[in-house]
mmCIF file of C-alpha atoms and ligand atoms in Angstrom:
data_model
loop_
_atom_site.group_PDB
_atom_site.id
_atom_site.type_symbol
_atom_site.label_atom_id
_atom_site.label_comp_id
_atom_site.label_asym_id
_atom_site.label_seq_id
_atom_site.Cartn_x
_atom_site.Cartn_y
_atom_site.Cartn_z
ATOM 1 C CA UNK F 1 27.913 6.900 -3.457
ATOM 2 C CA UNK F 2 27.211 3.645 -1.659
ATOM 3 C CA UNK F 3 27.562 3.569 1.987
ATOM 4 C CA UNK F 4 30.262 1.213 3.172
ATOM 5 C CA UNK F 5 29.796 -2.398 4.121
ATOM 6 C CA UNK F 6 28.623 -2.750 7.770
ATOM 7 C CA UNK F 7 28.923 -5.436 10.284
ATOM 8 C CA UNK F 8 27.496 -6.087 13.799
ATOM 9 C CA UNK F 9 29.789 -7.929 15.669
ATOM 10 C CA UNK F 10 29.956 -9.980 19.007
ATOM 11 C CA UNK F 11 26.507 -10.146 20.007
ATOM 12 C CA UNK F 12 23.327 -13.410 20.429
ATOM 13 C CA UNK F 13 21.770 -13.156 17.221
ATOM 14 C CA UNK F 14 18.288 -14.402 16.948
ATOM 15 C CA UNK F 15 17.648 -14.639 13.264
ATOM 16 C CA UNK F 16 14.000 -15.679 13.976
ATOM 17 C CA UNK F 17 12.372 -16.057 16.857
ATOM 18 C CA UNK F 18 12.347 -19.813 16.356
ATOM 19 C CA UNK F 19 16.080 -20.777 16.084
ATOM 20 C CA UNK F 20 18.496 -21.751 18.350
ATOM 21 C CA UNK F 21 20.623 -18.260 19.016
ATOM 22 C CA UNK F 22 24.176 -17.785 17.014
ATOM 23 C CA UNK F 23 26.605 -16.646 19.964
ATOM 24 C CA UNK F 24 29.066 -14.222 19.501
ATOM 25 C CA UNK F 25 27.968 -14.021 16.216
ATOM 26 C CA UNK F 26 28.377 -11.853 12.734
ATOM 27 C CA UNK F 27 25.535 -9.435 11.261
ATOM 28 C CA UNK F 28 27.471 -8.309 7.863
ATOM 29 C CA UNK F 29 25.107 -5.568 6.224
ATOM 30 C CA UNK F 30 25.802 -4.448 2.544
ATOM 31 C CA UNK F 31 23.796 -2.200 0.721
ATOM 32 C CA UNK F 32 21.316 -1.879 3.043
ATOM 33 C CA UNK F 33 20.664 -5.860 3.336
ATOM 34 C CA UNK F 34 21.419 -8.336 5.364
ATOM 35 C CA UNK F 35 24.731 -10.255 3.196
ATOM 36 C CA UNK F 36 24.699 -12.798 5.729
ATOM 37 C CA UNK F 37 24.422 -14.322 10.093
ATOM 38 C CA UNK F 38 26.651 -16.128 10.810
ATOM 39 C CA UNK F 39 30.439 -16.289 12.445
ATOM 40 C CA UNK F 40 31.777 -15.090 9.629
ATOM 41 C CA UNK F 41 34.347 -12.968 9.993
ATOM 42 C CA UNK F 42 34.479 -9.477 8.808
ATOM 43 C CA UNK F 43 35.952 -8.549 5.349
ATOM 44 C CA UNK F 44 37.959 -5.350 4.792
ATOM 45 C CA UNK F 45 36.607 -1.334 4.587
ATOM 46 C CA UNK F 46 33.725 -2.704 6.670
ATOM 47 C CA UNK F 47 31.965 -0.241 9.375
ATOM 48 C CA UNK F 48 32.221 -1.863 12.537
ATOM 49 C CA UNK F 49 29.591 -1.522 15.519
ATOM 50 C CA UNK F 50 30.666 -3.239 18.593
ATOM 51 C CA UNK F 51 27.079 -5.338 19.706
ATOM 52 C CA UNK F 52 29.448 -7.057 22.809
ATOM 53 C CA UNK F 53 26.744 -8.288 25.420
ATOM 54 C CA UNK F 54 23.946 -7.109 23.060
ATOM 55 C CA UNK F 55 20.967 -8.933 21.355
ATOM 56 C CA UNK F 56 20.970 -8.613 18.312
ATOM 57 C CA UNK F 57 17.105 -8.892 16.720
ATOM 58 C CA UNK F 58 15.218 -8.623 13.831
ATOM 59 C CA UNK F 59 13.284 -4.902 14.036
ATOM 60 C CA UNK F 60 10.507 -4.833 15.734
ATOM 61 C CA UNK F 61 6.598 -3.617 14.582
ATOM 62 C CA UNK F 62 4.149 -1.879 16.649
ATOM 63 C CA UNK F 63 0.795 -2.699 15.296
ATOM 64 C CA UNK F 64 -1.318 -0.374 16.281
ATOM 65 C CA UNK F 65 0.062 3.369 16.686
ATOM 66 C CA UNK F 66 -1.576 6.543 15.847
ATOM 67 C CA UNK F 67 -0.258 9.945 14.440
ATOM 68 C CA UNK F 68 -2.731 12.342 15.499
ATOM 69 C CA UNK F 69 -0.976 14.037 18.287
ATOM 70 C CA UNK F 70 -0.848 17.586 17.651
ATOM 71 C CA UNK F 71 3.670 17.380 17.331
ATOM 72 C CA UNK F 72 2.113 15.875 14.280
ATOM 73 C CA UNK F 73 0.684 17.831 12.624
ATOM 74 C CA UNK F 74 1.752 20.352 9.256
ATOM 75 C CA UNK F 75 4.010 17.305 8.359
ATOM 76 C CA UNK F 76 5.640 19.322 5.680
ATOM 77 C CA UNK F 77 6.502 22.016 7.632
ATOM 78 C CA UNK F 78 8.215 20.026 10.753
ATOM 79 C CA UNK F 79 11.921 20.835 10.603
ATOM 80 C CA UNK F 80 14.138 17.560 9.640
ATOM 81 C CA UNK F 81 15.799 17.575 13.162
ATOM 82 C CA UNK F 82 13.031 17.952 15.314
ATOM 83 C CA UNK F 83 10.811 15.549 13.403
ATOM 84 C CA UNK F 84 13.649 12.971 13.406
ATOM 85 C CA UNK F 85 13.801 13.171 17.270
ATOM 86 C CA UNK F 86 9.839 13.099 17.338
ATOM 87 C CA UNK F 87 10.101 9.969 15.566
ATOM 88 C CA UNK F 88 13.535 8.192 17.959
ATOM 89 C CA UNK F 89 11.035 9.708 21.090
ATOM 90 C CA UNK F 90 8.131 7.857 19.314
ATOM 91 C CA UNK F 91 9.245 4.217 18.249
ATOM 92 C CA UNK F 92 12.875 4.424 17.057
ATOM 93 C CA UNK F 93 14.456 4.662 20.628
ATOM 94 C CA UNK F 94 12.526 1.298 21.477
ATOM 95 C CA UNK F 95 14.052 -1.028 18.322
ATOM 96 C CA UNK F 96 10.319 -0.405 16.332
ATOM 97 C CA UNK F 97 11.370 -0.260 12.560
ATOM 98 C CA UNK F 98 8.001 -0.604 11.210
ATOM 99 C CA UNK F 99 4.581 0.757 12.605
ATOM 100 C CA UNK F 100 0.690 0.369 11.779
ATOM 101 C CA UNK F 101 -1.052 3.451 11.639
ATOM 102 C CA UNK F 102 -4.533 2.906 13.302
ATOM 103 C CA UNK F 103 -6.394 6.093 12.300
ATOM 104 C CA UNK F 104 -4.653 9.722 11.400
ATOM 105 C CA UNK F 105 -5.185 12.670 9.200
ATOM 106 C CA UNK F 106 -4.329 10.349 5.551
ATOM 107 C CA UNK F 107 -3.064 13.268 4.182
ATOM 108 C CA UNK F 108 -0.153 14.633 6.657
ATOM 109 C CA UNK F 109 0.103 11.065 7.504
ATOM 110 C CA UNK F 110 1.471 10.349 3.986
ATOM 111 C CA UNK F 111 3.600 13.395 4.015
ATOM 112 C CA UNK F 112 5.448 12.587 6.283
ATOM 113 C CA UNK F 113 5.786 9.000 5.281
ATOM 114 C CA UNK F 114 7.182 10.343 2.312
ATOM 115 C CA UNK F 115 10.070 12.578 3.978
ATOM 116 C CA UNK F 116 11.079 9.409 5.580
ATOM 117 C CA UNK F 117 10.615 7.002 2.515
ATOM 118 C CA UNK F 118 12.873 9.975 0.243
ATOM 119 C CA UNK F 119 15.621 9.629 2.935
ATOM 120 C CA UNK F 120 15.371 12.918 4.360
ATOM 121 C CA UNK F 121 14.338 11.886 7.441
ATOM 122 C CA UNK F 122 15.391 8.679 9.431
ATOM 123 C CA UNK F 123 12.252 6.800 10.572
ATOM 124 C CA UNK F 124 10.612 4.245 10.593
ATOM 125 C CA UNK F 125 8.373 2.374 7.785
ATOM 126 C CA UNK F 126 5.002 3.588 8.192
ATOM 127 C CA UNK F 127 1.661 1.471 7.519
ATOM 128 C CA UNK F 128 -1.489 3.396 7.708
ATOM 129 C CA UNK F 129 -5.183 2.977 7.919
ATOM 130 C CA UNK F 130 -5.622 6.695 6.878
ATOM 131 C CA UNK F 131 -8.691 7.908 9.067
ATOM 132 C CA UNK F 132 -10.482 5.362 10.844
ATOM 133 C CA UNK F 133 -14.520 4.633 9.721
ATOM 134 C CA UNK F 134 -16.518 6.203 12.632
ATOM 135 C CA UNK F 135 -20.447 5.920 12.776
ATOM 136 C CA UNK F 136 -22.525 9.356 12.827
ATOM 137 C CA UNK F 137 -22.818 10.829 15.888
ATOM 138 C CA UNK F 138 -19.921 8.663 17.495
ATOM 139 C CA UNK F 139 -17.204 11.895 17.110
ATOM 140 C CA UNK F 140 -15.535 12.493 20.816
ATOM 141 C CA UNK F 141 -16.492 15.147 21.996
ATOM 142 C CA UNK F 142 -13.410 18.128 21.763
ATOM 143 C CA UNK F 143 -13.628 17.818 25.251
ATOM 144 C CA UNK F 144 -11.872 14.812 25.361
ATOM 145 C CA UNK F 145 -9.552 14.755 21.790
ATOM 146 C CA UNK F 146 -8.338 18.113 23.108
ATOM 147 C CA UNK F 147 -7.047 15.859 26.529
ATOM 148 C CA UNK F 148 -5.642 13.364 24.452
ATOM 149 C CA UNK F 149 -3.657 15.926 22.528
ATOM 150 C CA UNK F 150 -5.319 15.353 18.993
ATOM 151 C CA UNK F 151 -4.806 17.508 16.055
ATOM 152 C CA UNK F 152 -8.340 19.381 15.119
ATOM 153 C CA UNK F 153 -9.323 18.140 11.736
ATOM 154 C CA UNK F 154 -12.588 17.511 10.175
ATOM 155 C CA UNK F 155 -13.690 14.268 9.901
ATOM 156 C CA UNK F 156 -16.695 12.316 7.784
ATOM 157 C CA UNK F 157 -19.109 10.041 9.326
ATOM 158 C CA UNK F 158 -20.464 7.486 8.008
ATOM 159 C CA UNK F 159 -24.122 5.764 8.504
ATOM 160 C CA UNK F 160 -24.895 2.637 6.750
ATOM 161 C CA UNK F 161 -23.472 -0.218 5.331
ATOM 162 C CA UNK F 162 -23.197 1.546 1.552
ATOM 163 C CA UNK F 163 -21.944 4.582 2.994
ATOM 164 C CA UNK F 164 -19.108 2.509 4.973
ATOM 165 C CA UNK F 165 -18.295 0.456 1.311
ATOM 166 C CA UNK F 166 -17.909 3.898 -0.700
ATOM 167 C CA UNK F 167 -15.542 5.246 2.162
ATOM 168 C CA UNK F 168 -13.830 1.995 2.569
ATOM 169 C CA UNK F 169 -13.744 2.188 -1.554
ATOM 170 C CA UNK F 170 -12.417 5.619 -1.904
ATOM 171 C CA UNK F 171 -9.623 4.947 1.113
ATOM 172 C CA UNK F 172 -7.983 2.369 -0.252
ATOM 173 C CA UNK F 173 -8.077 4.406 -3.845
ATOM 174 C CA UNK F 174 -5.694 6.927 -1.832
ATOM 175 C CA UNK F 175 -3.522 4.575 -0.958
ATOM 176 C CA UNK F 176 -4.091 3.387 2.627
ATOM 177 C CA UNK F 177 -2.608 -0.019 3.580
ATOM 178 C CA UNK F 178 -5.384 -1.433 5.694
ATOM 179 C CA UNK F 179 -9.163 -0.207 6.988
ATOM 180 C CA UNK F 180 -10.029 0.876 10.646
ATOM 181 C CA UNK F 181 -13.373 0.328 11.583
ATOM 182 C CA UNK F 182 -14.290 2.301 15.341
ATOM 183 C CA UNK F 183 -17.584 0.014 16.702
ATOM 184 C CA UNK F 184 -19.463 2.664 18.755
ATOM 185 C CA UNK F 185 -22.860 2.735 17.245
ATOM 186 C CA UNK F 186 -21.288 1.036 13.660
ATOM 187 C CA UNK F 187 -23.674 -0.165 11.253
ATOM 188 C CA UNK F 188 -23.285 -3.503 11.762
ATOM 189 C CA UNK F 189 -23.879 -4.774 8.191
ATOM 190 C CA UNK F 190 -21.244 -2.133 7.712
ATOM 191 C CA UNK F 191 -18.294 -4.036 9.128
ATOM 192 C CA UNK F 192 -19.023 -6.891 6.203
ATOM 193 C CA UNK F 193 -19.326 -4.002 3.772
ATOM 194 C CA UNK F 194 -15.749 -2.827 5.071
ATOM 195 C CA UNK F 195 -14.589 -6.299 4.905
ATOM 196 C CA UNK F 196 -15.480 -7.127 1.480
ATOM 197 C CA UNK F 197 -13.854 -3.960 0.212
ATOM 198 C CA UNK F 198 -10.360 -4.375 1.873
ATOM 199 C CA UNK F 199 -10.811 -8.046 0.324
ATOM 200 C CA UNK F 200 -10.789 -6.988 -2.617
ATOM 201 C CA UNK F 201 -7.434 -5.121 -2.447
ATOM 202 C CA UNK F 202 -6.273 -7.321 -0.273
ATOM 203 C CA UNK F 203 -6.032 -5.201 2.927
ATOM 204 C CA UNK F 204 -6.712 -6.033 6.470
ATOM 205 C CA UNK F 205 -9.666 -4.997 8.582
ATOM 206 C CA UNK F 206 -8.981 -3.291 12.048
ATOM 207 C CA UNK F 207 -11.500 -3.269 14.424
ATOM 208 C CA UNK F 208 -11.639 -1.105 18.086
ATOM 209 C CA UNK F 209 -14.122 -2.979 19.847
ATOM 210 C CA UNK F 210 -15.912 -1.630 22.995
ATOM 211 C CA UNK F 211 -16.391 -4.660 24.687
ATOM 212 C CA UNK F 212 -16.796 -8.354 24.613
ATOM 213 C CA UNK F 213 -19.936 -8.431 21.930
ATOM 214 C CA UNK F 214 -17.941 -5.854 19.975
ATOM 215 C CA UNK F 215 -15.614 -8.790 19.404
ATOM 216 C CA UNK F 216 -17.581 -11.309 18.477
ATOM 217 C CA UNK F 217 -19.622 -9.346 16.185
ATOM 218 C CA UNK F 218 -16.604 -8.303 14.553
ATOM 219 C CA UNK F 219 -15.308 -11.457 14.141
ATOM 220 C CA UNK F 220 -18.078 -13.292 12.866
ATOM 221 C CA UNK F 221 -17.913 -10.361 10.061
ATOM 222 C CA UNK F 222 -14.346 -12.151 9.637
ATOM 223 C CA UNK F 223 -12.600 -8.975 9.927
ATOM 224 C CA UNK F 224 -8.608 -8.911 10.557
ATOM 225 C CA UNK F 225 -7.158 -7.421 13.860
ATOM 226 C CA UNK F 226 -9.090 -6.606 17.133
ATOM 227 C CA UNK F 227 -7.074 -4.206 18.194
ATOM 228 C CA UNK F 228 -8.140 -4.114 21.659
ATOM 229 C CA UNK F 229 -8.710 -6.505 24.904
ATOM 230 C CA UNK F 230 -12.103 -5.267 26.258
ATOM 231 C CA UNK F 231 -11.388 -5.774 29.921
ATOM 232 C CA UNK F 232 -14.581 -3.651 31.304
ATOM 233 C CA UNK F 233 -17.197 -5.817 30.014
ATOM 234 C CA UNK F 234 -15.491 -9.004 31.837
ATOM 235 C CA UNK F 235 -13.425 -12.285 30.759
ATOM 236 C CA UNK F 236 -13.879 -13.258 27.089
ATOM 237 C CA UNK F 237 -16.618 -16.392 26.786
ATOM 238 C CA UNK F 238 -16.544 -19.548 24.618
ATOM 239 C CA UNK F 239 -18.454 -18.397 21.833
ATOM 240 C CA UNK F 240 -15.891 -15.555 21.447
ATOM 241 C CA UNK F 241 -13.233 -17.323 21.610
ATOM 242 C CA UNK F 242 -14.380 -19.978 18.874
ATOM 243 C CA UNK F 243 -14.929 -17.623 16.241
ATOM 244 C CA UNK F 244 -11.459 -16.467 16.549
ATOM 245 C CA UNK F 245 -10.128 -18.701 13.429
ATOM 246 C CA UNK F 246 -7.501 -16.403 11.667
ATOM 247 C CA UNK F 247 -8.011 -12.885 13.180
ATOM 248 C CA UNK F 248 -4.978 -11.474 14.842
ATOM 249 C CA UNK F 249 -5.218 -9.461 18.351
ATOM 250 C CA UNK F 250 -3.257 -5.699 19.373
ATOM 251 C CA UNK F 251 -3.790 -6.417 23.130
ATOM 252 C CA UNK F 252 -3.211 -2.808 24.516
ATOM 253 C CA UNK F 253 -3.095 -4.007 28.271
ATOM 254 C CA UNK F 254 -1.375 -0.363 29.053
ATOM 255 C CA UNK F 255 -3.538 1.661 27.680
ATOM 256 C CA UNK F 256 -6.126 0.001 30.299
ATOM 257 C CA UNK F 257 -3.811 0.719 33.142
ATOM 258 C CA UNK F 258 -3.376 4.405 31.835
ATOM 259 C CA UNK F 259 -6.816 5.359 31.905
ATOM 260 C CA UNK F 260 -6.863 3.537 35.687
ATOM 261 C CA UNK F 261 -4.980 5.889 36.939
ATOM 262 C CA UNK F 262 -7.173 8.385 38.502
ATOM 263 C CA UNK F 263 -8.731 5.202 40.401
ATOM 264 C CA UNK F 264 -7.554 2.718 43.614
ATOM 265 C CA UNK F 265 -5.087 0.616 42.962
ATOM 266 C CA UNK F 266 -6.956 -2.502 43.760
ATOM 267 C CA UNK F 267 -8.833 -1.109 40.909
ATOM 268 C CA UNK F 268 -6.202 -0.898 38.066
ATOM 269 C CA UNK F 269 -5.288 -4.990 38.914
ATOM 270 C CA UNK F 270 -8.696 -5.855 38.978
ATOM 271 C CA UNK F 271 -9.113 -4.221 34.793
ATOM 272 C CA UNK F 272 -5.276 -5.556 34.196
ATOM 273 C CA UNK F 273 -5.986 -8.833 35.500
ATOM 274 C CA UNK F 274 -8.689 -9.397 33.059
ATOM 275 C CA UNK F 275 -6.958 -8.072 30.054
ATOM 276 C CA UNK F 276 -4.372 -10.237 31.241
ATOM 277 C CA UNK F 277 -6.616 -13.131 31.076
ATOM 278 C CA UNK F 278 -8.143 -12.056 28.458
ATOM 279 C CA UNK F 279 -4.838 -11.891 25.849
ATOM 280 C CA UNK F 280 -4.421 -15.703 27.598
ATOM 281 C CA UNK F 281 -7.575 -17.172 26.639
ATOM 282 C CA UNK F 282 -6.995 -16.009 23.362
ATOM 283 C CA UNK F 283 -3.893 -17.371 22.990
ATOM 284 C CA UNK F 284 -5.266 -20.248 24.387
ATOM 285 C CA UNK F 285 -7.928 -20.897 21.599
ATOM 286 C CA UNK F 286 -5.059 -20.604 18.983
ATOM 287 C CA UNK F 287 -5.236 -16.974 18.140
ATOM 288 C CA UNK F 288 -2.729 -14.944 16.584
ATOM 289 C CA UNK F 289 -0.862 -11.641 18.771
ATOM 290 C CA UNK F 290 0.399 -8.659 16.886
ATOM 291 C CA UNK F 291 2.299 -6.382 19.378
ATOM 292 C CA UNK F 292 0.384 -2.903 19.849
ATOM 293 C CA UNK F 293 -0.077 -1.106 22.409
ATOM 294 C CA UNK F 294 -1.961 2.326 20.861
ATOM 295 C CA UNK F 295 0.719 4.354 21.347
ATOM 296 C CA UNK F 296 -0.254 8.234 20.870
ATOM 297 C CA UNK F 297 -2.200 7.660 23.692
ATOM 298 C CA UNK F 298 0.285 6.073 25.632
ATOM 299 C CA UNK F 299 3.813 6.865 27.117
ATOM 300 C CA UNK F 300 5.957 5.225 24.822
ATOM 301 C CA UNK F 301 8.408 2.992 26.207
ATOM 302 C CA UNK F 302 6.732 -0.895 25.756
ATOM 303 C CA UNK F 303 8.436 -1.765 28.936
ATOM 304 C CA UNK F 304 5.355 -2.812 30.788
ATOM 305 C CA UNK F 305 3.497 -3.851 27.880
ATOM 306 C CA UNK F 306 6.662 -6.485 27.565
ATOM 307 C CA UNK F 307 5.830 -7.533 31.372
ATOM 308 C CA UNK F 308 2.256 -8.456 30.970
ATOM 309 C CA UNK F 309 2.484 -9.935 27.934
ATOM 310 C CA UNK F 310 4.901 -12.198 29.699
ATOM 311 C CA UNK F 311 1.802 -12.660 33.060
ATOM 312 C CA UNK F 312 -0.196 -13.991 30.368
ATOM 313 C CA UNK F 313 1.994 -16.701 29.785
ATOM 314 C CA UNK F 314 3.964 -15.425 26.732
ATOM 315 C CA UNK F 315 7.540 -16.566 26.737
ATOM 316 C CA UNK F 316 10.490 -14.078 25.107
ATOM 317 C CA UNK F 317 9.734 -16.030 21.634
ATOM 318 C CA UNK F 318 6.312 -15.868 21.983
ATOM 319 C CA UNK F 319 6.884 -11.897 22.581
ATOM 320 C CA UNK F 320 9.350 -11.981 19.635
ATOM 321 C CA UNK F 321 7.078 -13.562 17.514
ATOM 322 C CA UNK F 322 4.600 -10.985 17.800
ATOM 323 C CA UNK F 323 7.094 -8.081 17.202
ATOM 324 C CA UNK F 324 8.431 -9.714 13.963
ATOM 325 C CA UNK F 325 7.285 -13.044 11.722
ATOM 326 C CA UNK F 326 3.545 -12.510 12.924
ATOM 327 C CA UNK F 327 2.907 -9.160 12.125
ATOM 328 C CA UNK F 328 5.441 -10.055 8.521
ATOM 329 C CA UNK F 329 3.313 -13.433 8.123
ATOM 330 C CA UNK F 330 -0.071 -11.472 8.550
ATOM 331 C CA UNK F 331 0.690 -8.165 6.649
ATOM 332 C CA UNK F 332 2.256 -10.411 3.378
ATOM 333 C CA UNK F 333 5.676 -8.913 3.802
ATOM 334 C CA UNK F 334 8.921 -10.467 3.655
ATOM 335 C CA UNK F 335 10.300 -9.014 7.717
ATOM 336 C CA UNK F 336 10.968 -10.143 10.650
ATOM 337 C CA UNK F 337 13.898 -12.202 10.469
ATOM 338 C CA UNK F 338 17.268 -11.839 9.742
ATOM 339 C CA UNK F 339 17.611 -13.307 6.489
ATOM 340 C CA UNK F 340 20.417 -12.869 3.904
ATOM 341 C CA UNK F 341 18.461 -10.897 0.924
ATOM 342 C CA UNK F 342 16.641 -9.165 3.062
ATOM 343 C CA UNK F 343 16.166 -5.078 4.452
ATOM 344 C CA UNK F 344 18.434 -4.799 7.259
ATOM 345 C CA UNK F 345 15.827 -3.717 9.928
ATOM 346 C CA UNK F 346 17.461 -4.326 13.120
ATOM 347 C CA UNK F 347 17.191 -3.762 16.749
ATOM 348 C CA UNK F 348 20.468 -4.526 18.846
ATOM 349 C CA UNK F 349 19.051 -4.404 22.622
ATOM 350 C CA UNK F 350 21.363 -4.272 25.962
ATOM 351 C CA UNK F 351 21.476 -7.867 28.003
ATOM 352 C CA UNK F 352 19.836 -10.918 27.404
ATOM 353 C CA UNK F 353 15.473 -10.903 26.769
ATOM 354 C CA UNK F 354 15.242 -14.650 27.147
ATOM 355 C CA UNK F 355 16.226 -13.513 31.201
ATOM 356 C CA UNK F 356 14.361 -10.898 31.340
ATOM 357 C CA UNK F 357 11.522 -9.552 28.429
ATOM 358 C CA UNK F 358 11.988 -5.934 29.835
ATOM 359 C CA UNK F 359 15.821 -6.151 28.245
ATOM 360 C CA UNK F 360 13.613 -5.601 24.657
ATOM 361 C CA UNK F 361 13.147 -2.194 25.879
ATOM 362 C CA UNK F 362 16.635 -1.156 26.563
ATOM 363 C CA UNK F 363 18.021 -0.423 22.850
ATOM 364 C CA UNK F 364 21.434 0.527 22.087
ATOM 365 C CA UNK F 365 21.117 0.552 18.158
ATOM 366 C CA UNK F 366 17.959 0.753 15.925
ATOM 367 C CA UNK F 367 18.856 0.085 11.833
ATOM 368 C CA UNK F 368 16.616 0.855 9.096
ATOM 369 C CA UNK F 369 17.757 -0.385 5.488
ATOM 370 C CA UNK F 370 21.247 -1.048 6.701
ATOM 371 C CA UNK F 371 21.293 2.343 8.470
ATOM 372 C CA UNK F 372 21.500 3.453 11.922
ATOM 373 C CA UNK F 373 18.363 5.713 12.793
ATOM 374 C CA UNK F 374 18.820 5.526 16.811
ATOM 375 C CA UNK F 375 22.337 5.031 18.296
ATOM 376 C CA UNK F 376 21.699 5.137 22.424
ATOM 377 C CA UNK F 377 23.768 7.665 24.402
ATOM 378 C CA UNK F 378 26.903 6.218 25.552
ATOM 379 C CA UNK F 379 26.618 5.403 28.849
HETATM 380 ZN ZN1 ZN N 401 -6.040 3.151 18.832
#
């Protein structure tokens, strides 16, 4: 049976991030698309949902996630309920309707991709890398992916540049939607290897860089998405920033502050201040931003994430932009705006984020498909 017509009524739509805002506007949702934004009113047997002093938003895309924790892990055997919540606790609570896997078990990954995708479980649309490419001998130790909370599971090494094609070669044969490449100790002749095999199945490159020449290397090899600022080996330099051309950038500037935490607080701004200035200069040589922050090894909410995006000079639509039509543009799929025709991924947020970015955070509705998969508690 088809769910009944749906319409969000009374809040600012922004049906990109680009056009002037509809006030007091219409979102009427029918068969899990957007049927049209506008002020149009609402027909009859339509499901109402009140968006009065809401935003209401296209849904938004982290860009660089990862499901390793161990609340991961047995996909198949999580029960429907708790895996649900896992997933609102995750992403869904914060308006993010699609994620980018950056390295996970492929496997339970895809399981649980699957519950979603069969519409047992509400969640979000998952991307996924599958497990990222890391160089022998460049395995954390336990030590440390027992800290972090990741699932034990084995993983194979790679070390040289054929050895990186054939497992670049054989992930994208399972399926994966993209290639990670981790640069400690890579082969460098590798990353082109990686590079020429995502080509070829037109995938995107991921890089995690360790620091400044990391970058450059990496984008010289013309790979995709850095998905890091490097803020410990110092401000990014001209030559970096001119090879930029089309990659893309997950700038990550909480993750930084996270692992700060155990030191003075003159040293957390110092590293913040140059990731911060490092996302700028980026921006200022023309290069694109894909929200990410790696969550899974940070607390959740994007909140702070929002606010130094903003201290490096990114406005609400510049923010916006990143959340929706760059990561759509960049990743060939038709998302990001609200669009008659199109899935009606939608995050309806409290207040007004042209005021104030950290309003993004503060979600009263998140809807997948035309469906609600987070309603906020009523206040
Ligand atoms: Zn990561």
């Amino acid at each position: 049976m088809a769910d009944r017509p749906l319409a969000l009524v009374g809040g600012t739509i922004y049906v990109t991030p680009d056009a002037d805002p509809i006030r007091d506007g219409i979102v009427f949702i029918k068969d899990g698309r957007v049927a049209a934004a506008s002020g149009a009113t609402v027909p009859p047997d339509t499901e109402v949902l009140s968006c009065a002093g809401c935003t209401i938003l296209a849904g938004f895309c982290n860009n660089h996630v990862h499901f390793f924790e161990r609340k991961w892990s047995n996909a198949a055997a999580i029960p429907a309920a708790e895996l649900m919540l896992q997933l609102q606790e995750f992403c869904t609570r914060f308006g993010f309707t699609t994620v980018f896997d950056l390295s996970s078990p492929w496997a339970n990954t895809r399981v649980m991709r699957e519950r979603i995708e069969s519409g047992e479980v509400p969640g979000p649309r998952i991307r996924s890398t599958g497990q990222g490419l890391i160089a022998n001998g460049a395995l954390p130790p336990d030590a440390v992916t027992n800290l972090m909370g990741v699932m034990r599971y084995p993983i194979a090494t790679v070390g040289n540049a054929t050895e990186v094609g054939a497992a670049a070669k054989r992930l994208v044969h399972e399926g994966v939607d993209g290639v990670k490449l981790f640069l400690k100790s890579f082969p460098v002749a590798g990353i082109a290897a990686a590079v020429a095999e995502a080509r070829r199945a037109a995938k995107p490159v991921f890089v995690h860089p360790n620091d400044g020449a990391d970058v450059l290397t990496a984008l010289k090899a013309g790979v995709d998405v850095i998905a890091h600022t490097t803020p410990h080996s110092g401000p990014w330099d001209d030559a970096l920033l001119a090879a930029i051309k089309r990659a893309a950038l997950t700038p990550t500037i909480t993750l930084w502050k996270s692992y700060q935490r155990h030191d003075r607080a003159s040293a957390q701004e110092a590293i913040v201040a140059t990731a911060v200035g490092q996302l700028k200069s980026w921006i200022d040589a023309g290069g694109t931003v894909l929200f990410g922050t790696d969550l899974g090894a940070v607390d959740p909410d994007p909140t702070e994430e929002y606010e130094l995006m903003a201290a490096a000079g990114m406005t609400f639509r510049d923010i916006l932009r990143s959340l929706t039509t760059a990561p759509g543009e960049r990743f060939g799929r038709p998302v990001g705006r609200i669009t008659a025709g199109l899935d009606a991924d939608i995050a309806v947020v409290n207040g007004d984020p042209a005021k104030d970015v950290r309003a993004l955070a503060d979600v009263r509705y998140t809807l997948r498909g035309g469906k609600v998969i987070y309603r906020a508690a009523e206040p």
